[in-house]
Backbone as a printed PyTorch tensor [residue, N CA C, xyz], in Angstrom:
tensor([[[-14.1960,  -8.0930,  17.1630],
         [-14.2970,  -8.1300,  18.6000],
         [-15.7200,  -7.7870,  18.9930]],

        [[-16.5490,  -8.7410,  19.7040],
         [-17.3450,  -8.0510,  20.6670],
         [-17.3300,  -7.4560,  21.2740]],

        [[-18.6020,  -6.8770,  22.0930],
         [-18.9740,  -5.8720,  22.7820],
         [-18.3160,  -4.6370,  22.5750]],

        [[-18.5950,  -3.7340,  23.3770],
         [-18.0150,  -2.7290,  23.6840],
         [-17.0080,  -1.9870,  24.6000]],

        [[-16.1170,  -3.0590,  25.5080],
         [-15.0020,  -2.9510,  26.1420],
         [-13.9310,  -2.3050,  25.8530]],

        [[-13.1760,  -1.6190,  26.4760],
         [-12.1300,  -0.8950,  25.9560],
         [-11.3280,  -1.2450,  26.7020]],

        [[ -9.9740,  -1.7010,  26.4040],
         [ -8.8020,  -2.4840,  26.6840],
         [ -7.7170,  -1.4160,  26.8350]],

        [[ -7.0340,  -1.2530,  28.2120],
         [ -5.6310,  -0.3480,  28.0890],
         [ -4.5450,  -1.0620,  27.9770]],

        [[ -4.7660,  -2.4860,  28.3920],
         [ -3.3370,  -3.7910,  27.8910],
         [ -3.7550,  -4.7430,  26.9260]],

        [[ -2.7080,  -5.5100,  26.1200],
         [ -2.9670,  -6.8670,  25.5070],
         [ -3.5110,  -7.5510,  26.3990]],

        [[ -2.9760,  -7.7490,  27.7850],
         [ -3.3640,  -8.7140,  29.0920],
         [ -4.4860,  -8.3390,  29.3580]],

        [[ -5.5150,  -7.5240,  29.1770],
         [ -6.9010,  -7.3150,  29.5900],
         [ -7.5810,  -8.3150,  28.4880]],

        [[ -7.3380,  -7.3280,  27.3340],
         [ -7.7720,  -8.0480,  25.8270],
         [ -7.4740,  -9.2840,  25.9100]],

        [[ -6.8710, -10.0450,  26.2750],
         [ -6.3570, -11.3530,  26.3190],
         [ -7.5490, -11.9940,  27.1430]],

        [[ -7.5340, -11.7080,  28.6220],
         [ -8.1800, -12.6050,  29.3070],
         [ -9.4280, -12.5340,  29.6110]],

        [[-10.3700, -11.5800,  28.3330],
         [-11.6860, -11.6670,  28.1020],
         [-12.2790, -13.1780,  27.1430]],

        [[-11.4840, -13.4770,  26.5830],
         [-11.5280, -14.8360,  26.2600],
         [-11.7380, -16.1310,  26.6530]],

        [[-12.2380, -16.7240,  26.1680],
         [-12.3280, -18.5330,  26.7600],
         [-10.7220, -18.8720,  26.5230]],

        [[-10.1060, -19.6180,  27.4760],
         [ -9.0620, -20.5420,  27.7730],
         [ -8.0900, -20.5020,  26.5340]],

        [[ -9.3250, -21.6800,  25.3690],
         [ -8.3280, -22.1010,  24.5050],
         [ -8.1760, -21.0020,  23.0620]],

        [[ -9.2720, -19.9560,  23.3530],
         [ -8.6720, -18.7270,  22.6720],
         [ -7.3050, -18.0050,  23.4670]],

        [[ -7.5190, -17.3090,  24.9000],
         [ -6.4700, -17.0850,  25.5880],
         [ -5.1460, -17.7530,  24.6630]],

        [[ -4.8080, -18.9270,  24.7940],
         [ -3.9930, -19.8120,  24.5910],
         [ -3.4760, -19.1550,  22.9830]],

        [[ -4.2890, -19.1840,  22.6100],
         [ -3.9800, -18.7570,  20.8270],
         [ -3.5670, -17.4580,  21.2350]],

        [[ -3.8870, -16.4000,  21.7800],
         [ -3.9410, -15.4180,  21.5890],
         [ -2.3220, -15.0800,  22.1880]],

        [[ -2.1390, -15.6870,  23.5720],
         [ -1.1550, -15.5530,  23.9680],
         [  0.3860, -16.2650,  23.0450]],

        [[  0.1660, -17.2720,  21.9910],
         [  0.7140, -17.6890,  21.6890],
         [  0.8940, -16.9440,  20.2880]],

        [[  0.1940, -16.0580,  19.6860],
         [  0.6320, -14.9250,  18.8960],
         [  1.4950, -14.1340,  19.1270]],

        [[  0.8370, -13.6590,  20.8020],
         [  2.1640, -12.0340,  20.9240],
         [  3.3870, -13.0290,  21.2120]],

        [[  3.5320, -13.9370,  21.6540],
         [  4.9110, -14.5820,  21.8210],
         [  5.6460, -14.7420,  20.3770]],

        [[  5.0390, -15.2120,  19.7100],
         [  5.7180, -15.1000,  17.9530],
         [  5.5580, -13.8310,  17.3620]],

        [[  5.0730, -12.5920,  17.5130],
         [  5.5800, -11.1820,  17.2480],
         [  6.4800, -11.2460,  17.6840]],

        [[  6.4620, -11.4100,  19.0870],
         [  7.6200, -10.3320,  19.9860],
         [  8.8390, -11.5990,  19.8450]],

        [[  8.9320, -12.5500,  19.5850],
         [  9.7940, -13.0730,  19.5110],
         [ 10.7630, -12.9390,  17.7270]],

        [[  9.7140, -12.4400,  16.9660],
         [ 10.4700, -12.0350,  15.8010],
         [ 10.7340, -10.6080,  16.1370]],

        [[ 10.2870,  -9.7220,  16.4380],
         [ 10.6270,  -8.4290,  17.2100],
         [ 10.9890,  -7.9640,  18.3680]],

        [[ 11.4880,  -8.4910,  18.8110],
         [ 11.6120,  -8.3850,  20.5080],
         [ 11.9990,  -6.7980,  20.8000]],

        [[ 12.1300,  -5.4720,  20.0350],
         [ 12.5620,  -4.2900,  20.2340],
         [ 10.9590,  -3.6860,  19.9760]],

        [[ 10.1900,  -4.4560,  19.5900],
         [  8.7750,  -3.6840,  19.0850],
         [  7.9450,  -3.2670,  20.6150]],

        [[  7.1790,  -2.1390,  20.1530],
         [  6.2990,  -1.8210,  21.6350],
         [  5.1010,  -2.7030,  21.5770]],

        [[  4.4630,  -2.6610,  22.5600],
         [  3.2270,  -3.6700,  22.6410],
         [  2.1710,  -2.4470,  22.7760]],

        [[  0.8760,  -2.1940,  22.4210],
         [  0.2110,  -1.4760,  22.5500],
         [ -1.3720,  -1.6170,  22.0960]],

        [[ -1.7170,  -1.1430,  22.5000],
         [ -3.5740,  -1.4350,  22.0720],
         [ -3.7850,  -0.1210,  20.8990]],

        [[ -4.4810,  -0.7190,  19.8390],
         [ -4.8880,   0.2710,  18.7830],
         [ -5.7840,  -0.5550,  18.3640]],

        [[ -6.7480,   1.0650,  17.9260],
         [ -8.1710,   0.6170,  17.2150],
         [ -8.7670,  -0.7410,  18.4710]],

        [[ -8.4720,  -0.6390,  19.9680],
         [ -8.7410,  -1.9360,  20.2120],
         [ -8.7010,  -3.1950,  20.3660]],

        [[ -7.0070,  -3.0820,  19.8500],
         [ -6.9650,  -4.4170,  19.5720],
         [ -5.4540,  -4.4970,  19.6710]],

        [[ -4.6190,  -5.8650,  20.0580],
         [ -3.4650,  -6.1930,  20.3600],
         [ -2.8030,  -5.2430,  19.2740]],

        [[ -1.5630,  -4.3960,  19.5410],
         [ -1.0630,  -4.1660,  18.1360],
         [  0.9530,  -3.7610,  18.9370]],

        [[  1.6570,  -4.2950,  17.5740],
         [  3.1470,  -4.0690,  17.5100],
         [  3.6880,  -3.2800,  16.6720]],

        [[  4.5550,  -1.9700,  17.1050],
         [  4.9700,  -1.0120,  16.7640],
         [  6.5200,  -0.6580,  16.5110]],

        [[  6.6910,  -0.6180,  15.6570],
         [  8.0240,  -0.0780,  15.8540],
         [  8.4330,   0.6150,  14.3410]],

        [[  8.4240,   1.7390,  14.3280],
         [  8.6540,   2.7470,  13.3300],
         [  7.6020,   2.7380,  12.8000]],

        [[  6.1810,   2.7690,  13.5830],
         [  4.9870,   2.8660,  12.8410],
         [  4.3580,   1.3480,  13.7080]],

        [[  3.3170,   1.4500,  13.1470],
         [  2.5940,  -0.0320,  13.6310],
         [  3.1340,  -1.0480,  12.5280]],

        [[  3.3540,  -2.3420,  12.9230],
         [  3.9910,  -2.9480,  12.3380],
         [  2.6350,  -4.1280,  12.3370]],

        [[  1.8290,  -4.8260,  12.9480],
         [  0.7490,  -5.5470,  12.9600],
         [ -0.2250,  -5.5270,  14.0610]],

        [[ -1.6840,  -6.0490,  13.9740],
         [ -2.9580,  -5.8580,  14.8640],
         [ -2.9900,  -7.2030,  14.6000]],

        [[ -4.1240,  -7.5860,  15.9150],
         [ -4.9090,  -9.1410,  15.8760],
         [ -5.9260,  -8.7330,  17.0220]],

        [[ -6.6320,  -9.7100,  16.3700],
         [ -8.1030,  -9.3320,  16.8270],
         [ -8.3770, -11.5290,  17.0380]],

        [[ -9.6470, -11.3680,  18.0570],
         [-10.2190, -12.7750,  18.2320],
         [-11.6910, -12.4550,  17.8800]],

        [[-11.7690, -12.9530,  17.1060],
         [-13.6740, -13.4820,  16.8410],
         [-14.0530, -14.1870,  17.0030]],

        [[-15.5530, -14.5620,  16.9420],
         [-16.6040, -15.9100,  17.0520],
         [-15.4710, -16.6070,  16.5450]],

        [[-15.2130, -17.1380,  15.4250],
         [-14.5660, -18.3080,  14.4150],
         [-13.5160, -18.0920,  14.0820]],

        [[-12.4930, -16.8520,  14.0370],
         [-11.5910, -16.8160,  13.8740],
         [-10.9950, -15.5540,  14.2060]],

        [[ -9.1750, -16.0320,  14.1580],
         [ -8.5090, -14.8470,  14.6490],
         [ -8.3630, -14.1060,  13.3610]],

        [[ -8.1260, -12.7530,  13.5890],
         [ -7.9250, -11.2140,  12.4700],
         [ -6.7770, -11.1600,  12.6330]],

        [[ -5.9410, -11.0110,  11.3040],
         [ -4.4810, -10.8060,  11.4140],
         [ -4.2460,  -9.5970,  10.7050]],

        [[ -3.6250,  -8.4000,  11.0960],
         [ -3.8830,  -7.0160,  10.3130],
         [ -2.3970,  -6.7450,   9.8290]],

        [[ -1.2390,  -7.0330,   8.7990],
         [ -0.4520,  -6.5920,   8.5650],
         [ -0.0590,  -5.5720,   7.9490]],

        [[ -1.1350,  -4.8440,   7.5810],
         [ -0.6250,  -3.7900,   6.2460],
         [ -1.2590,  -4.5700,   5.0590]],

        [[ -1.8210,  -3.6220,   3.6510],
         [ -1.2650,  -4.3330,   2.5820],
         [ -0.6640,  -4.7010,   2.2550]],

        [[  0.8910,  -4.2680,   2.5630],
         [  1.9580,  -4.6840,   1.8610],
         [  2.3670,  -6.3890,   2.5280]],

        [[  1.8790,  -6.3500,   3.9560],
         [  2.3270,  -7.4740,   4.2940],
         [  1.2340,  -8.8920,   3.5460]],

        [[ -0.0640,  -8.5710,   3.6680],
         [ -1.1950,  -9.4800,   2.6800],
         [ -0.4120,  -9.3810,   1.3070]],

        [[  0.1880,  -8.6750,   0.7910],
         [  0.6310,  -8.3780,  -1.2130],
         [  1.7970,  -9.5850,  -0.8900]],

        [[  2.5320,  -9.2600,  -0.0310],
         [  4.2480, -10.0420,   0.2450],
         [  4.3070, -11.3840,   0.1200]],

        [[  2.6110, -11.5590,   0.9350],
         [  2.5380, -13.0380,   1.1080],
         [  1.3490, -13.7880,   0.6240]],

        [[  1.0360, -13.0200,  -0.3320],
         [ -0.1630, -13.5410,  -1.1830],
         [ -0.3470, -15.0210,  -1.2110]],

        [[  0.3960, -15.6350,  -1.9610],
         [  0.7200, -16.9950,  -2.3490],
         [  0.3940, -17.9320,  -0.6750]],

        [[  1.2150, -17.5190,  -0.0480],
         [  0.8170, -18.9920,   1.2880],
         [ -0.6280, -18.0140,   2.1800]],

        [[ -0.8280, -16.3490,   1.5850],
         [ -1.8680, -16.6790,   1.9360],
         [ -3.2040, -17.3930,   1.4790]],

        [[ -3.1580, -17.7310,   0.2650],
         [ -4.0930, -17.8950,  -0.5360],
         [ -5.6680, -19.2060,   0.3580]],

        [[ -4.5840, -19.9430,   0.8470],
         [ -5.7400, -20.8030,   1.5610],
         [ -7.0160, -20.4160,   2.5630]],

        [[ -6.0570, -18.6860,   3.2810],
         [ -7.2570, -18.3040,   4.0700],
         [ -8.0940, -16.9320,   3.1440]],

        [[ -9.0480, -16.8180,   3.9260],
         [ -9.6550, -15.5890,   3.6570],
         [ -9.2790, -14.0840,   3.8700]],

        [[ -8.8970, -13.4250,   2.9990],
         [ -8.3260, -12.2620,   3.3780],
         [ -9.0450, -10.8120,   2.3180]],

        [[ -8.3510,  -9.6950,   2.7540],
         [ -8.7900,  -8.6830,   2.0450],
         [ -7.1360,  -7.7660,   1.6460]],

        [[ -7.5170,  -6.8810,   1.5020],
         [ -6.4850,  -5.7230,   1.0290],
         [ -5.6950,  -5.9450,   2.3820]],

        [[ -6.0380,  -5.4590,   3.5420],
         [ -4.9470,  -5.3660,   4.9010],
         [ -4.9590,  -6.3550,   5.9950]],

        [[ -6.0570,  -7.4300,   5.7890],
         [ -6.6910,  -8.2630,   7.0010],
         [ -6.1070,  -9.7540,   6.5570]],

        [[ -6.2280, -10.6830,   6.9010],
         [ -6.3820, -12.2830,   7.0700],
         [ -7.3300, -12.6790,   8.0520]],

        [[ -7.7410, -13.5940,   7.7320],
         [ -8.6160, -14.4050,   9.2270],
         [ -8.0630, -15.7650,   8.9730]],

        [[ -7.4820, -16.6330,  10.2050],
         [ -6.8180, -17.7020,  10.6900],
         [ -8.2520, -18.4930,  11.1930]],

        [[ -8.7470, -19.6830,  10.9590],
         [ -9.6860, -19.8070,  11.4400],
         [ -9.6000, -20.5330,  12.6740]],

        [[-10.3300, -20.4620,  13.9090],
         [ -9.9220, -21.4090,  15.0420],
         [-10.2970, -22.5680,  15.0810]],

        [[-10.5520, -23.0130,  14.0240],
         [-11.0190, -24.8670,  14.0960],
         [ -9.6520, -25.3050,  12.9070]],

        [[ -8.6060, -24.4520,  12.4580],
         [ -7.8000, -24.9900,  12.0920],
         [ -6.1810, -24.4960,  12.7640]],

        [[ -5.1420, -25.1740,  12.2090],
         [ -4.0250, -24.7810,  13.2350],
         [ -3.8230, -23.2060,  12.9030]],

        [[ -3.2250, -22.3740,  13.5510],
         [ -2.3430, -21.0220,  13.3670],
         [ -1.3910, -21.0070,  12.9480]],

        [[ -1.2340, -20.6200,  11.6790],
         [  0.1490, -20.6180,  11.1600],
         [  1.4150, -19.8080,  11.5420]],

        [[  1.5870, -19.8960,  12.8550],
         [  2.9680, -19.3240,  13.4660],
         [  3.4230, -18.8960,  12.6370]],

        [[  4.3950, -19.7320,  11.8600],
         [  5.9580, -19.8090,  11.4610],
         [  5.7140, -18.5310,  10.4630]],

        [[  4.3270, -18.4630,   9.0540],
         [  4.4220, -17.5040,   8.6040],
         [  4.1560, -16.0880,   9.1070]],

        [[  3.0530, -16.2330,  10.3840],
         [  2.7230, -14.9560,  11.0120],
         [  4.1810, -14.4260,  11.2320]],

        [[  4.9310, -15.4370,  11.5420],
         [  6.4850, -14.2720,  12.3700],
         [  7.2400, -13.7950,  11.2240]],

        [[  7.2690, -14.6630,   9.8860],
         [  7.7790, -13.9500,   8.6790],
         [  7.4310, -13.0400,   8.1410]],

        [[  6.0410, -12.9530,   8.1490],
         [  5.2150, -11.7140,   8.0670],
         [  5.5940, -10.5120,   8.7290]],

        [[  5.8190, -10.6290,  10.1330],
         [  6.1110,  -9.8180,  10.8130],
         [  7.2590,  -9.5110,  10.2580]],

        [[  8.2390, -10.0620,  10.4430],
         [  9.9510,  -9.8750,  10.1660],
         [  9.8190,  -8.8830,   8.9620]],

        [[  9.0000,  -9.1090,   7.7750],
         [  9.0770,  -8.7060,   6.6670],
         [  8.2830,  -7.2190,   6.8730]],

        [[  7.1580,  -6.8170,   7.8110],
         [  6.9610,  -5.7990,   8.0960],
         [  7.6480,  -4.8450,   8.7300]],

        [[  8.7400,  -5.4040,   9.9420],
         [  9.9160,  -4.5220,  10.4770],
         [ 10.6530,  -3.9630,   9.0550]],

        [[ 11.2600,  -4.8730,   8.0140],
         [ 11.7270,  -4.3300,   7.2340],
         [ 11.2580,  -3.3180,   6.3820]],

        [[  9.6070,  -3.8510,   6.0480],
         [  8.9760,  -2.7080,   5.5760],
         [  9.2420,  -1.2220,   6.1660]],

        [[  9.1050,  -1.1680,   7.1760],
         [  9.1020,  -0.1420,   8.4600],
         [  9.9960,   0.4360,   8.5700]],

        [[ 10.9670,   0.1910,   8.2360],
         [ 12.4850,   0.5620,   7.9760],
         [ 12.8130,   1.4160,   7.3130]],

        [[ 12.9310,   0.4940,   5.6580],
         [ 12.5970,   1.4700,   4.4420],
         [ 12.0450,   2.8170,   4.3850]],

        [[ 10.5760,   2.5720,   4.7420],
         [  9.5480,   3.1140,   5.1590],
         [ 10.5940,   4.5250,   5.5640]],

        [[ 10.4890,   4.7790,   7.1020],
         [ 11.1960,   5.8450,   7.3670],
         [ 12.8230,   6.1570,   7.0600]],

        [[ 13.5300,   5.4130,   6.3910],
         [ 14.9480,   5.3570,   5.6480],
         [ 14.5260,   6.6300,   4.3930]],

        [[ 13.1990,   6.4310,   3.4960],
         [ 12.8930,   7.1990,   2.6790],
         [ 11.8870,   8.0550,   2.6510]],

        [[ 11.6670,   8.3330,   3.9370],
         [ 11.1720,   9.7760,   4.3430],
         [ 12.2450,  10.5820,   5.0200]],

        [[ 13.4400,   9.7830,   5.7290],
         [ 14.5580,  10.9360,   5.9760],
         [ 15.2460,  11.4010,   4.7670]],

        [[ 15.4520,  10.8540,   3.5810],
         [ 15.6120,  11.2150,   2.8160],
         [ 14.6590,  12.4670,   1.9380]],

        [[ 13.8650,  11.7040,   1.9800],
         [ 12.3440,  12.9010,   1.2550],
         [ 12.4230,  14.3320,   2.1450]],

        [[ 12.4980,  14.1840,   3.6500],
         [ 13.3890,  15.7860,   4.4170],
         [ 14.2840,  16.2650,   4.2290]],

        [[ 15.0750,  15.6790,   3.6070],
         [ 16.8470,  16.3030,   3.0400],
         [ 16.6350,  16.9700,   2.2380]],

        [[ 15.6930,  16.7040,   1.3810],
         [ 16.0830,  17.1910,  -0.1960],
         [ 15.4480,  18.5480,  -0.0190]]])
């Protein structure tokens, strides 16, 4: 992200953008929240992010491409169909001169709620004992 703006909604963060970023951008949180529809919407680190039993994913817009932040575990899960883009340990970048891969961003997601789950399923446990 450029500059130095600080965002208290997605809808701010959103409509600092040109149009046909807007468009992308808005058409992300609709495929989170439509694989999560119980998740909170919230700004972290700056940037669009979905929560629920923890942060569940971030996205960010750049010069050339969008930032997709799932976790490691969500980049490890989906190694394989990610392989075409550029990624690191917790990040992806989607580039904007090619399409957005919806369908896996929301599996991604789906697969991070579950992460998230687990996740605190075996820390109530780890307090019992």
């Amino acid at each position: 992200m450029e500059g130095t703006n600080t965002f208290k909604t997605i809808d701010e963060y959103i409509l600092r953008f040109p149009e046909e970023v807007q468009e992308i951008l808005s058409t992300l949180r609709k495929v989170i929240k439509d694989a999560v529809p119980e998740a909170e919407e919230k700004m972290s680190y700056q940037m669009p992010t979905f929560a629920l039993h923890g942060n569940l994913v971030h996205f960010a817009a750049y010069k050339n491409h969008i930032g997709f932040y799932p976790t490691p575990g969500g980049i490890s899960a989906f190694e394989h169909a990610l392989s075409e883009y550029k990624s690191s340990k917790g990040a992806v970048q989607f580039p904007l001169n090619k399409p957005i891969p919806y369908e896996l961003i929301s599996e991604i997601v789906t697969f991070r709620v579950e992460e998230n789950i687990k996740k605190k399923a075996e820390a109530k446990l780890k307090k019992k004992k």
